Amino acid sequence: VRYRDAGNALEVLTHSDELALRGRFTDALNELALEGDLHLTHWTGADGPVLTDRDAQVRLQLAFGGEDGAFRITEGEVLSGGVPLALTLEVLPEGDADRLDLRANGLGLDLGRVVALLPDAVRKPLASYGMDGEADLALHYHGLVQGEGPMLSVGMQVREGRMKERSTGITFDHIGGDISFDLPPSGKLERLVVKGLTARSTGGSVQGDLELAGLKNAPLTLALNSDIGLADLLRFARVDTLEQVEGRLLTDIRVKGRLRDASAIRVADLKALTIGGTVAFRSASLKLKGVRHRVTGLDADLRLNGNDANVTGLRAELGGNTLELEGDLKGLVPYLLFQDQQLTIVAHGRSPRIDLATLLQEGEAQHGTTGAYALTFPRSLALDLQAEVEELVMEEFLATDVHGRVQLRDRVLTAKPVTFNTASGAVLASLTLDTRSPDSYPLAIDASIEGIAMEQLFAEFQEFGQDFITSRHLRGVTRAQVDLDAPLTPDLTLDLDRLTCTLDLRIDNGHLTGHQPLIDVAEHLQRNKLVSPFVDTDQLRRELADVSFASLENRIEIRDRKVIIPAMTVHSSVMDINLSGEHGFDDRIDHHLDFRLADLFRKGKADDDFGPVVDDGTGMRIFLHMYGTAADPQFANDGAMAAARRKAQFDQEKQELKSILKNELGLFTPKDRKDDLPGNEEGPTTPTIQVDWGDADSTDLATPERPRKKKGLFRLFEEEGAPQETIQVLD
């Protein structure tokens, strides 16, 4: 038998293998008894199947042909899938249409068998669960046959129900409550009411009420109370994003409002809802798939306020690091319910100790080693955190009393300002790290350093990846201003080709101990046959092995894979050294240094019978060029540096002399000011002073004697100072 309504696409197709009929037909009323089997092939609406492939044994009493023109099943029994139902039916003409009213009910039915009979839209989401228990069922199929078609309303009361998730075996029992829903011809759930729902598992219990009155502009009321094990709840709900879960969840949630479209809820629809209540975690542990670290010992209290939540007393361990948090979780509800939604954490965080290496470690490290690092920030997370960390470590680096504001927006991390203590000193810094590119993370650091112990700093940073100067060699207290820009790779490796850094540095009370390249200066002088007879190189070697200096200042730059040290003077306990140079990341060096030969001759205290000897900076100097590699430095005489020094000193003295002559004698004064000069009145001719700077080509002056070429020992050194100017007085 096939029934089809072209107007609403309703179609019912049935057949019977064996059917017995008997009846009585009169002009007033026709009565028919029907008994046999009935198979429903399909029942479809405009949007697809409502019921398919159902078998039943039926015993029906039919009446039709009366004065009202109605067709009725006055008494009926249906046995389908082991579920016995009493059934009545009435079809009455209503204008040009027919109104259908079918009712079926059963008491004390098997819950699992009842669910198997339900329409596909209700049954399929429950296919992963085995069910049993007792249920009372009432069905009402009603409405005009023409037009959109009738609606199916289902009401069910469940007692002592039991549901088992098939893959995990997690079971909820003692399920009870009243459930009702409406299913329109489209087959989409339209109204759902759950009252007095209770369920219990080995880990706790759940109670709740739900009422959703319709699909469009539908009023919604929800109440949910629970005290249950997280593992039972999430595994029963088939949440597959977790590898490990334990602990307890306590909820007291209330939701009320109106949904624009219950069948297609959007994020914006949540704004029309009033969401309140509390959520608490107790001794919870979670590990998400694809996430390296496990959250353990989670205790937190959340108070819901619309889409947001205020969290207090959150305490957890992440990768073995204890974290405490208080603040707001903005957008928490849409973040949990929808994909691609952002969670913004605005909070105050504290920790007694954070080990960054364990948090950034990509995999399990072997004992005694450090694994590779990896850093990624999720697109869906934003952060504005006032952070306090008592102790922050990263391999050998140790910082204490860390305070700062940490922000994360669109995967750009900003820490500004941040203060901490390290290496017996203090640091004030700001940091920006942009992780939006998959290949390169631009990093910018601006820091002020005060009172840092150099030997501790070098040790904490593992000698900065070099062994030219290490914590074994350098001691002192430093202050500095650091400006660094460099891209990082996702495994936190610096891109040395694009690294730039400016370091304004001052070191006080410095000591350089056992620095072999400096000791090698004595070795070089010992091999010099012209110098070694006049210098106690063994004593010099011992002194260079332990050099102290009161203060050192310079601006050091890093660029093009080189550390660039501009010219500076180091006043040390051994000698005063002028030095400059470059140190490549490949350990190639190019250093220039010079010092007075007299410093090598000095013995004992610098004084005489008239008091302390004051160093006037004059005397012959040794200029050395140190080059090659840090492991095997080479030395040579540095003639170019000597010439540059002579020229610089000559230019300086030339300017000083000009200034003296201008201020004292009025030379080099503009012509229009001559009348203002003292002694310019009419009178005897005053003497004229003529200055010969040594480069004029005047033939009026005597040509000075050409200096003799130095020989022997003296050809290795240059007498410090510029050529002497000559002054002639003309009558």
XYZ file of C-alpha atoms in Angstrom:
731
model
C 0.000 0.000 0.000
C 1.397 3.372 -0.959
C 0.126 6.735 0.205
C 1.602 9.905 -1.258
C 0.712 13.571 -0.898
C 2.376 15.534 -3.678
C 1.700 18.797 -1.850
C 4.035 18.098 1.077
C 6.064 15.170 -0.297
C 4.657 12.880 2.418
C 4.924 9.275 1.365
C 4.160 6.071 3.283
C 4.916 2.702 1.708
C 3.835 -0.540 3.427
C 3.165 -4.134 2.558
C 1.815 -7.259 4.272
C 2.599 -10.929 3.741
C -0.427 -12.267 5.605
C -3.493 -10.316 6.625
C -6.896 -11.614 7.802
C -9.976 -9.401 7.385
C -13.532 -9.735 8.598
C -16.215 -7.102 8.912
C -19.763 -5.814 8.601
C -20.803 -3.223 6.063
C -24.029 -1.168 6.335
C -25.326 2.117 4.999
C -24.881 3.718 8.418
C -21.382 2.444 9.314
C -18.791 0.014 8.060
C -16.761 -2.001 10.590
C -13.711 -4.069 9.820
C -11.437 -6.312 11.906
C -7.857 -6.670 10.659
C -5.165 -9.044 11.937
C -1.768 -9.962 10.532
C 1.707 -8.612 9.779
C 2.593 -5.173 8.532
C 5.956 -3.950 7.197
C 6.732 -0.236 6.908
C 9.204 0.185 4.069
C 9.573 3.907 4.537
C 7.906 6.999 5.811
C 9.418 10.109 4.273
C 8.803 13.825 4.352
C 10.071 16.793 2.386
C 13.502 16.633 4.107
C 14.025 12.890 4.005
C 13.148 9.721 5.933
C 11.269 9.836 9.221
C 10.952 6.074 9.800
C 12.302 3.182 7.764
C 12.220 -0.589 7.866
C 9.857 -1.338 10.742
C 7.959 -4.624 11.232
C 4.812 -5.076 13.325
C 2.061 -7.523 14.191
C -1.292 -5.748 14.273
C -4.843 -6.418 15.522
C -7.130 -3.506 14.620
C -10.815 -2.614 14.794
C -11.682 -0.142 12.019
C -14.827 1.932 11.450
C -15.587 4.200 8.491
C -18.435 5.474 6.306
C -20.431 7.133 9.113
C -22.285 10.421 8.968
C -19.182 12.493 9.837
C -17.179 10.836 7.062
C -14.442 9.866 9.515
C -12.042 6.938 9.348
C -11.216 5.460 12.739
C -9.244 2.735 14.431
C -11.393 2.357 17.483
C -9.227 -0.252 19.116
C -5.836 -1.465 18.094
C -2.871 -3.450 19.294
C 0.541 -3.175 17.684
C 3.585 -5.280 18.529
C 6.720 -3.840 16.905
C 10.254 -4.777 17.873
C 8.972 -6.437 21.012
C 7.176 -3.259 22.106
C 3.403 -3.653 22.615
C 1.356 -0.504 22.052
C -2.326 0.301 22.265
C -3.385 2.396 19.290
C -6.279 4.596 18.162
C -6.690 6.625 14.988
C -9.132 9.208 13.733
C -9.140 10.936 10.348
C -11.782 13.657 10.043
C -12.593 15.801 7.031
C -11.821 19.486 7.703
C -12.829 21.670 4.807
C -10.846 20.577 1.783
C -8.372 18.709 3.956
C -8.272 15.844 6.387
C -7.103 16.066 9.995
C -5.285 13.080 11.405
C -5.058 12.150 15.077
C -3.135 8.959 15.917
C -2.327 7.982 19.491
C -0.273 5.060 20.786
C 0.947 4.254 24.258
C 2.541 1.536 26.290
C 3.425 0.992 29.925
C 6.391 -0.792 31.467
C 8.189 -1.088 28.154
C 11.791 -2.075 27.597
C 13.781 1.177 27.193
C 16.233 -0.196 24.631
C 13.450 -1.513 22.404
C 11.534 1.743 22.645
C 14.576 3.757 21.524
C 15.042 1.402 18.568
C 11.531 2.302 17.337
C 12.059 6.071 17.522
C 12.505 8.173 14.374
C 15.984 8.157 12.841
C 16.679 11.777 13.863
C 16.395 10.720 17.512
C 17.726 7.183 17.309
C 20.969 7.653 15.338
C 22.726 9.956 17.842
C 22.093 7.255 20.461
C 23.453 4.393 18.352
C 26.762 4.332 20.278
C 25.003 3.454 23.529
C 23.445 0.280 24.771
C 20.259 0.844 26.788
C 17.931 -0.980 29.060
C 15.493 -0.086 31.772
C 11.772 0.583 31.972
C 9.818 3.269 30.136
C 6.245 4.421 29.674
C 5.681 5.709 26.141
C 3.050 7.932 24.569
C 2.984 8.818 20.838
C 0.776 11.416 19.227
C 0.812 11.890 15.456
C -1.493 14.768 14.615
C -2.269 17.541 12.166
C -3.610 18.141 8.671
C -2.649 15.470 6.232
C -2.361 18.044 3.463
C 0.016 21.015 3.549
C 3.164 20.508 5.616
C 1.796 17.297 7.081
C 1.217 16.000 10.615
C 3.649 16.343 13.551
C 4.882 13.523 15.749
C 4.957 14.192 19.497
C 6.691 11.717 21.793
C 6.479 11.572 25.568
C 8.423 9.104 27.678
C 8.962 8.506 31.363
C 12.124 6.565 32.187
C 12.666 4.514 35.332
C 15.790 2.644 36.404
C 17.379 3.292 33.034
C 20.863 2.203 32.135
C 23.101 3.495 29.318
C 26.491 2.042 28.381
C 28.936 3.704 25.974
C 29.948 0.828 23.720
C 33.647 1.613 23.097
C 34.743 2.588 26.639
C 32.217 0.667 28.701
C 31.419 3.756 30.808
C 27.937 3.253 32.249
C 25.319 5.529 33.760
C 22.536 3.832 35.684
C 19.570 4.791 37.824
C 18.518 7.019 34.945
C 15.141 8.587 35.472
C 13.063 11.512 34.299
C 10.449 12.700 31.845
C 11.413 13.332 28.224
C 9.230 14.743 25.487
C 9.892 16.142 22.025
C 8.124 17.166 18.839
C 9.184 16.037 15.399
C 7.696 17.984 12.448
C 7.373 16.520 8.935
C 10.917 17.710 8.170
C 12.257 15.157 10.644
C 14.222 17.818 12.585
C 13.755 17.974 16.328
C 11.605 20.999 17.150
C 10.746 20.901 20.842
C 12.573 19.132 23.624
C 11.662 18.993 27.292
C 13.617 17.069 29.932
C 12.331 17.246 33.479
C 13.738 15.711 36.614
C 16.607 13.967 34.834
C 18.821 11.970 37.155
C 21.712 9.661 36.362
C 24.497 8.061 38.319
C 27.844 6.521 37.490
C 30.568 4.985 39.588
C 32.148 8.458 39.654
C 29.163 10.545 40.742
C 25.781 11.850 39.663
C 24.052 14.331 37.347
C 20.689 16.083 37.686
C 19.111 18.475 35.247
C 16.104 20.051 33.586
C 15.811 21.290 30.012
C 13.035 22.955 28.082
C 13.381 24.131 24.509
C 10.053 25.320 23.142
C 10.417 25.215 19.394
C 13.134 25.833 16.851
C 12.643 29.445 15.789
C 12.871 32.211 18.395
C 12.588 29.418 20.943
C 12.543 30.007 24.701
C 15.243 27.977 26.446
C 15.563 27.026 30.094
C 18.364 24.803 31.382
C 19.475 23.744 34.846
C 22.384 21.361 35.351
C 23.834 20.118 38.614
C 26.606 17.576 38.818
C 29.234 16.121 41.073
C 30.941 13.593 38.894
C 34.247 12.138 37.822
C 35.643 13.916 34.772
C 36.826 10.685 33.208
C 33.352 9.115 33.335
C 31.634 12.207 31.986
C 33.990 12.981 29.096
C 34.410 9.402 27.950
C 30.686 8.781 28.152
C 30.172 11.930 26.056
C 32.700 10.540 23.539
C 35.081 13.492 23.844
C 38.096 12.160 21.930
C 40.476 15.125 22.261
C 41.825 13.844 25.581
C 44.504 11.231 26.122
C 44.293 11.277 29.917
C 41.705 12.681 32.307
C 40.885 12.333 35.983
C 39.486 14.383 38.856
C 36.029 15.721 39.654
C 33.678 18.260 38.100
C 31.058 20.122 40.129
C 28.485 22.277 38.324
C 25.504 24.406 39.207
C 24.605 26.024 35.880
C 21.528 28.038 34.914
C 20.718 29.163 31.361
C 17.674 31.137 30.309
C 16.773 33.082 27.199
C 15.598 32.745 23.635
C 17.313 31.062 20.722
C 17.044 32.494 17.239
C 17.219 29.046 15.645
C 17.744 26.001 17.852
C 18.690 23.880 14.836
C 21.527 26.223 13.789
C 22.896 27.995 16.863
C 25.479 30.705 16.191
C 27.941 32.424 18.475
C 25.897 35.631 18.336
C 22.844 33.741 19.653
C 24.578 33.242 23.003
C 24.332 36.963 23.713
C 20.551 36.562 24.031
C 21.010 34.035 26.833
C 21.499 34.665 30.525
C 24.172 32.204 31.631
C 25.090 31.941 35.297
C 26.132 29.555 38.000
C 29.353 27.931 39.091
C 31.781 25.325 37.839
C 34.510 23.766 39.974
C 37.383 21.378 39.296
C 38.875 19.289 42.047
C 42.179 17.376 41.748
C 41.749 17.251 37.992
C 44.333 16.093 35.463
C 44.059 16.543 31.718
C 46.230 15.792 28.715
C 45.024 16.850 25.296
C 46.044 14.917 22.211
C 48.871 16.675 20.398
C 49.806 18.744 23.470
C 53.173 17.953 25.035
C 52.348 18.638 28.648
C 49.832 17.285 31.092
C 47.880 19.527 33.445
C 47.776 17.938 36.889
C 46.452 18.870 40.315
C 43.916 21.290 38.846
C 41.722 22.988 41.431
C 39.629 25.973 40.380
C 36.348 27.753 41.014
C 34.636 29.475 38.100
C 31.635 31.774 38.260
C 29.817 32.077 34.951
C 28.708 35.484 33.751
C 27.239 35.260 30.272
C 29.898 34.099 27.827
C 32.653 34.828 30.347
C 33.799 33.324 33.610
C 35.630 34.649 36.614
C 38.158 32.201 38.014
C 39.432 32.204 41.586
C 41.824 29.916 43.364
C 43.022 28.177 40.222
C 46.037 26.053 41.017
C 47.574 23.471 38.730
C 50.838 21.948 37.611
C 51.906 22.154 33.972
C 54.905 20.070 33.051
C 55.892 19.957 36.711
C 55.561 23.736 37.148
C 53.077 24.996 39.735
C 50.794 27.774 38.468
C 48.240 29.929 40.269
C 45.702 32.111 38.461
C 42.941 34.548 39.331
C 41.061 36.645 36.816
C 38.632 36.476 33.904
C 38.213 33.965 31.081
C 36.571 36.051 28.374
C 34.642 34.137 25.722
C 34.852 30.838 27.618
C 31.378 29.539 26.664
C 31.686 30.036 22.872
C 35.259 28.721 23.077
C 33.951 25.454 24.550
C 30.923 25.120 22.255
C 32.237 26.253 18.867
C 35.343 25.840 16.780
C 37.617 28.763 15.841
C 36.569 30.872 18.825
C 39.081 32.835 20.871
C 39.592 32.516 24.604
C 41.051 35.623 26.250
C 42.632 35.267 29.685
C 42.932 38.499 31.684
C 44.400 37.508 35.004
C 47.064 37.678 37.675
C 49.351 34.655 37.635
C 51.880 33.420 40.171
C 54.358 30.593 40.358
C 57.046 29.612 42.864
C 59.180 28.140 40.080
C 58.976 27.770 36.306
C 61.392 25.669 34.285
C 61.088 26.987 30.730
C 63.115 24.107 29.341
C 60.520 21.547 30.424
C 57.688 23.649 28.981
C 59.421 24.222 25.640
C 60.916 20.766 25.267
C 59.527 19.104 22.169
C 59.967 15.505 23.233
C 61.240 13.375 26.063
C 64.899 14.166 26.709
C 67.421 11.465 27.512
C 68.703 11.408 31.076
C 71.196 14.201 31.591
C 70.487 15.850 28.247
C 68.240 18.586 26.955
C 65.770 17.736 24.223
C 64.958 19.911 21.250
C 62.726 22.893 21.866
C 59.547 23.898 20.072
C 57.350 26.951 20.550
C 53.902 27.537 19.086
C 51.033 29.709 20.243
C 47.431 28.703 19.404
C 45.436 31.085 17.249
C 42.485 30.741 19.615
C 44.290 32.024 22.729
C 44.826 35.631 23.828
C 46.505 36.605 27.078
C 46.908 39.644 29.299
C 48.708 38.426 32.399
C 50.305 40.192 35.327
C 52.918 37.600 36.190
C 54.903 36.938 39.356
C 57.498 34.168 39.387
C 59.740 33.566 42.362
C 62.257 31.548 40.367
C 62.582 31.181 36.583
C 65.117 28.752 35.125
C 66.196 27.843 31.606
C 68.962 25.248 31.582
C 71.762 27.069 33.507
C 70.013 30.456 33.543
C 68.392 31.498 36.823
C 66.204 34.561 37.444
C 64.465 35.404 40.696
C 61.717 37.789 41.758
C 60.319 38.053 38.233
C 57.518 40.585 37.715
C 55.987 41.712 34.465
C 53.035 42.081 32.154
C 52.760 39.379 29.505
C 50.397 39.809 26.555
C 49.554 37.526 23.652
C 47.588 38.832 20.677
C 47.320 37.074 17.322
C 50.315 34.895 18.262
C 52.507 37.932 19.041
C 53.977 37.696 22.550
C 54.875 40.920 24.355
C 56.457 41.129 27.799
C 56.702 44.770 28.906
C 57.911 45.782 31.361
C 59.635 42.827 32.988
C 61.949 43.042 35.987
C 64.018 40.268 37.547
C 67.219 39.572 39.420
C 69.968 37.400 38.023
C 73.709 36.915 38.478
C 73.650 39.102 41.628
C 72.180 42.029 39.659
C 68.903 43.401 38.313
C 67.338 43.618 34.843
C 64.566 45.823 33.455
C 63.515 44.578 30.022
C 60.894 44.425 27.310
C 60.454 41.630 24.775
C 58.418 41.067 21.617
C 58.205 37.713 19.819
C 56.105 37.368 16.644
C 55.212 33.723 15.908
C 52.750 34.330 13.060
C 55.125 33.094 10.362
C 55.651 29.322 10.295
C 59.362 29.672 9.504
C 60.721 32.683 11.398
C 59.857 34.343 14.701
C 61.173 37.950 14.828
C 62.502 38.704 18.314
C 63.213 42.145 19.796
C 64.709 42.716 23.257
C 65.447 46.012 25.001
C 67.048 45.637 28.424
C 68.786 47.671 31.112
C 71.210 45.685 33.267
C 72.577 46.832 36.617
C 75.078 45.185 38.957
C 75.403 41.869 37.099
C 78.297 39.598 38.087
C 80.013 38.745 34.802
C 81.256 35.301 35.841
C 77.729 34.266 36.883
C 76.189 35.725 33.732
C 78.572 33.825 31.453
C 77.975 30.604 33.370
C 74.171 30.993 33.274
C 74.204 31.497 29.505
C 76.612 28.587 28.995
C 79.436 30.919 27.916
C 77.216 32.273 25.099
C 78.235 29.331 22.953
C 81.954 30.277 22.771
C 85.154 29.608 24.688
C 87.252 32.695 23.831
C 86.277 34.439 27.084
C 84.379 32.354 29.642
C 83.263 32.488 33.258
C 86.663 31.008 34.174
C 88.371 34.106 32.791
C 86.232 37.189 33.416
C 85.015 38.650 36.693
C 83.522 42.024 37.488
C 80.309 43.943 38.018
C 78.590 45.315 34.940
C 75.801 47.580 33.921
C 74.625 47.724 30.330
C 71.936 48.763 27.897
C 71.044 46.033 25.402
C 69.119 46.443 22.142
C 68.766 43.140 20.269
C 66.866 42.142 17.129
C 67.014 38.637 15.724
C 64.650 36.096 14.186
C 64.137 32.788 15.963
C 63.253 29.509 14.350
C 60.334 27.558 15.857
C 62.889 25.401 17.705
C 64.232 28.598 19.356
C 67.476 28.774 17.375
C 68.789 32.273 16.637
C 69.183 33.269 12.985
C 72.792 34.457 13.304
C 72.847 35.896 9.775
C 70.216 38.483 10.728
C 71.169 39.002 14.373
C 71.916 42.620 15.327
C 72.708 43.882 18.807
C 74.007 47.075 20.380
C 75.494 46.761 23.864
C 76.465 49.859 25.855
C 78.669 48.236 28.474
C 80.490 49.242 31.650
C 82.433 46.785 33.825
C 83.765 47.803 37.245
C 86.291 45.994 39.466
C 87.144 43.689 36.610
C 89.508 40.734 36.571
C 90.730 38.764 33.569
C 92.319 35.536 34.741
C 94.014 32.826 32.717
C 92.965 34.289 29.357
C 95.306 32.496 26.969
C 95.140 34.945 24.027
C 96.297 37.735 26.364
C 99.033 35.527 27.830
C 100.117 34.816 24.268
C 101.168 38.485 24.005
C 104.013 37.666 26.394
C 104.816 34.576 24.332
C 105.003 36.738 21.209
C 107.284 39.298 22.860
C 109.536 36.519 24.151
C 110.066 35.323 20.573
C 110.915 38.880 19.478
C 114.728 38.993 19.705
C 114.817 42.786 19.800
C 112.341 43.180 22.678
C 112.928 40.129 24.836
C 116.330 41.275 26.187
C 114.677 44.327 27.737
C 111.477 42.708 29.028
C 111.072 40.108 31.741
C 108.620 38.041 29.706
C 108.238 35.419 32.424
C 107.125 38.097 34.863
C 104.917 39.632 32.170
C 103.347 36.245 31.518
C 102.494 35.864 35.193
C 101.048 39.349 35.339
C 98.974 38.871 32.191
C 97.554 35.691 33.697
C 95.772 37.786 36.335
C 94.868 41.273 35.110
C 92.631 43.631 37.050
C 91.074 46.910 35.970
C 88.981 49.487 37.788
C 86.562 50.312 34.993
C 85.896 49.582 31.336
C 83.324 51.248 29.079
C 82.439 50.707 25.432
C 79.646 50.237 22.920
C 79.846 46.760 21.428
C 77.915 45.882 18.284
C 76.923 42.538 16.822
C 76.080 42.347 13.139
C 77.033 40.404 10.015
C 77.934 37.398 12.199
C 80.615 39.405 14.027
C 81.130 41.000 17.438
C 82.582 44.458 16.777
C 84.591 46.161 19.548
C 85.340 49.852 18.851
C 88.617 51.380 20.024
C 88.875 51.683 23.789
C 91.521 52.040 26.485
C 91.767 49.552 29.324
C 93.647 50.832 32.376
C 94.769 47.587 33.948
C 97.055 46.485 36.735
C 99.692 45.404 34.191
C 99.575 48.132 31.560
C 97.286 50.542 29.793
C 96.111 48.874 26.594
C 94.338 50.410 23.634
C 92.376 47.782 21.790
C 89.720 47.277 19.125
C 88.689 44.436 16.887
C 86.194 41.944 15.570
C 85.323 38.423 16.652
C 83.428 36.300 14.127
C 80.826 33.694 14.951
C 83.159 31.258 13.161
C 85.751 32.090 15.897
C 87.966 34.063 13.526
C 89.487 37.098 15.228
C 90.883 40.431 14.058
C 92.088 42.411 17.082
C 94.332 45.464 17.271
C 96.108 46.417 20.491
C 98.887 48.757 21.520
C 100.638 49.660 24.742
C 103.655 51.638 25.926
C 106.989 49.921 25.914
C 107.774 51.661 29.201
C 104.948 49.733 30.878
C 106.883 46.560 30.250
C 109.989 47.980 31.927
C 108.141 49.259 35.034
C 109.119 47.581 38.279
C 107.880 48.145 41.803
C 105.916 51.217 42.846
C 105.380 54.092 40.454
C 107.033 56.827 42.589
C 110.344 58.609 43.137
C 111.926 61.020 45.613
C 109.479 63.733 44.615
C 106.274 61.719 44.981
C 104.130 59.550 42.671
C 105.128 59.305 39.024
C 102.304 60.598 36.841
C 101.813 58.854 33.496
C 101.823 61.582 30.840
C 100.885 59.158 28.056
C 104.090 59.687 26.067
C 106.722 57.220 25.060
C 107.255 54.564 22.453
C 104.405 52.108 21.907
C 104.127 48.555 20.646
C 101.357 47.979 18.093
C 100.194 44.386 17.633
C 97.708 42.771 15.282
C 96.112 39.581 16.646
C 94.400 37.524 13.958
C 93.564 33.968 12.954
C 91.273 31.920 15.180
C 90.476 32.167 18.857
C 91.968 28.733 19.388
C 95.214 29.598 17.543
C 95.799 33.380 17.515
C 98.606 34.808 15.376
C 100.524 38.062 16.012
C 102.116 40.669 13.762
C 103.312 44.274 14.045
C 100.420 46.655 13.341
C 101.909 49.477 11.265
C 98.565 50.694 10.000
C 97.265 51.229 13.512
C 100.449 53.071 14.486
C 100.080 55.439 11.542
C 96.444 56.072 12.322
C 97.294 56.889 15.933
C 100.036 59.337 14.887
C 97.687 61.141 12.548
C 94.915 61.370 15.146
C 97.281 62.773 17.759
C 98.792 65.240 15.291
C 95.339 66.518 14.339
C 94.427 66.934 17.992
C 97.586 68.859 18.884
C 97.216 71.004 15.784
C 93.733 72.034 16.899
C 94.961 72.715 20.433
C 97.735 74.992 19.123
C 95.342 76.869 16.879
C 93.053 77.426 19.836
C 95.924 78.787 21.945
C 97.084 81.178 19.221
C 93.574 82.361 18.567
C 92.666 82.987 22.179
C 95.999 84.406 23.375
C 97.381 86.249 20.323
C 94.303 86.894 18.239
C 95.487 84.940 15.207
C 93.029 83.301 12.797
C 90.546 86.127 13.576
C 88.263 87.427 10.772
C 89.470 90.624 9.080
C 86.420 92.659 10.051
C 87.380 92.246 13.695
C 90.999 93.452 13.444
C 90.155 96.960 14.578
C 88.685 95.580 17.752
C 91.869 93.796 18.788
C 94.026 95.410 21.492
C 97.214 97.061 20.167
C 95.843 97.698 16.674
C 96.132 101.477 17.071
C 98.509 103.525 14.912
C 102.055 103.137 16.163
C 105.282 101.297 15.712
C 105.192 98.181 13.670
C 104.616 95.172 15.892
C 106.442 91.898 15.385
C 104.772 89.425 13.048
C 104.432 85.764 14.010
C 104.470 83.208 11.191
C 103.594 79.557 11.794
C 105.080 76.795 9.689
C 102.854 73.683 10.013
C 105.350 71.501 8.234
C 103.419 71.036 4.983
C 103.807 74.507 3.364
C 105.927 74.831 0.204
C 107.186 78.386 0.874
C 110.755 78.936 -0.234
C 111.152 81.857 2.160
C 111.817 79.553 5.082
C 114.751 77.305 5.602
C 114.079 73.702 4.738
C 114.201 71.694 7.972
C 116.694 68.869 8.194
C 115.244 65.540 7.036
C 114.827 63.217 10.070
C 117.217 60.323 10.249
C 115.895 56.841 9.702
C 115.738 54.892 12.935
C 117.824 51.785 13.208
C 118.055 48.734 15.345
C 115.554 48.350 18.157
C 113.973 51.740 17.532
C 112.707 50.896 14.047
C 110.157 48.565 15.679
C 108.526 51.392 17.601
C 107.123 54.752 16.759
C 107.817 57.717 19.011
C 104.420 58.830 20.231
C 103.442 62.371 19.287
C 103.079 64.395 16.088
C 105.854 66.211 14.167
C 106.807 69.380 16.035
C 105.627 72.684 14.579
C 108.229 75.465 14.169
C 107.550 79.093 15.075
C 109.574 81.993 13.655
C 109.324 85.587 14.887
C 109.838 88.195 12.154
C 110.772 91.775 12.903
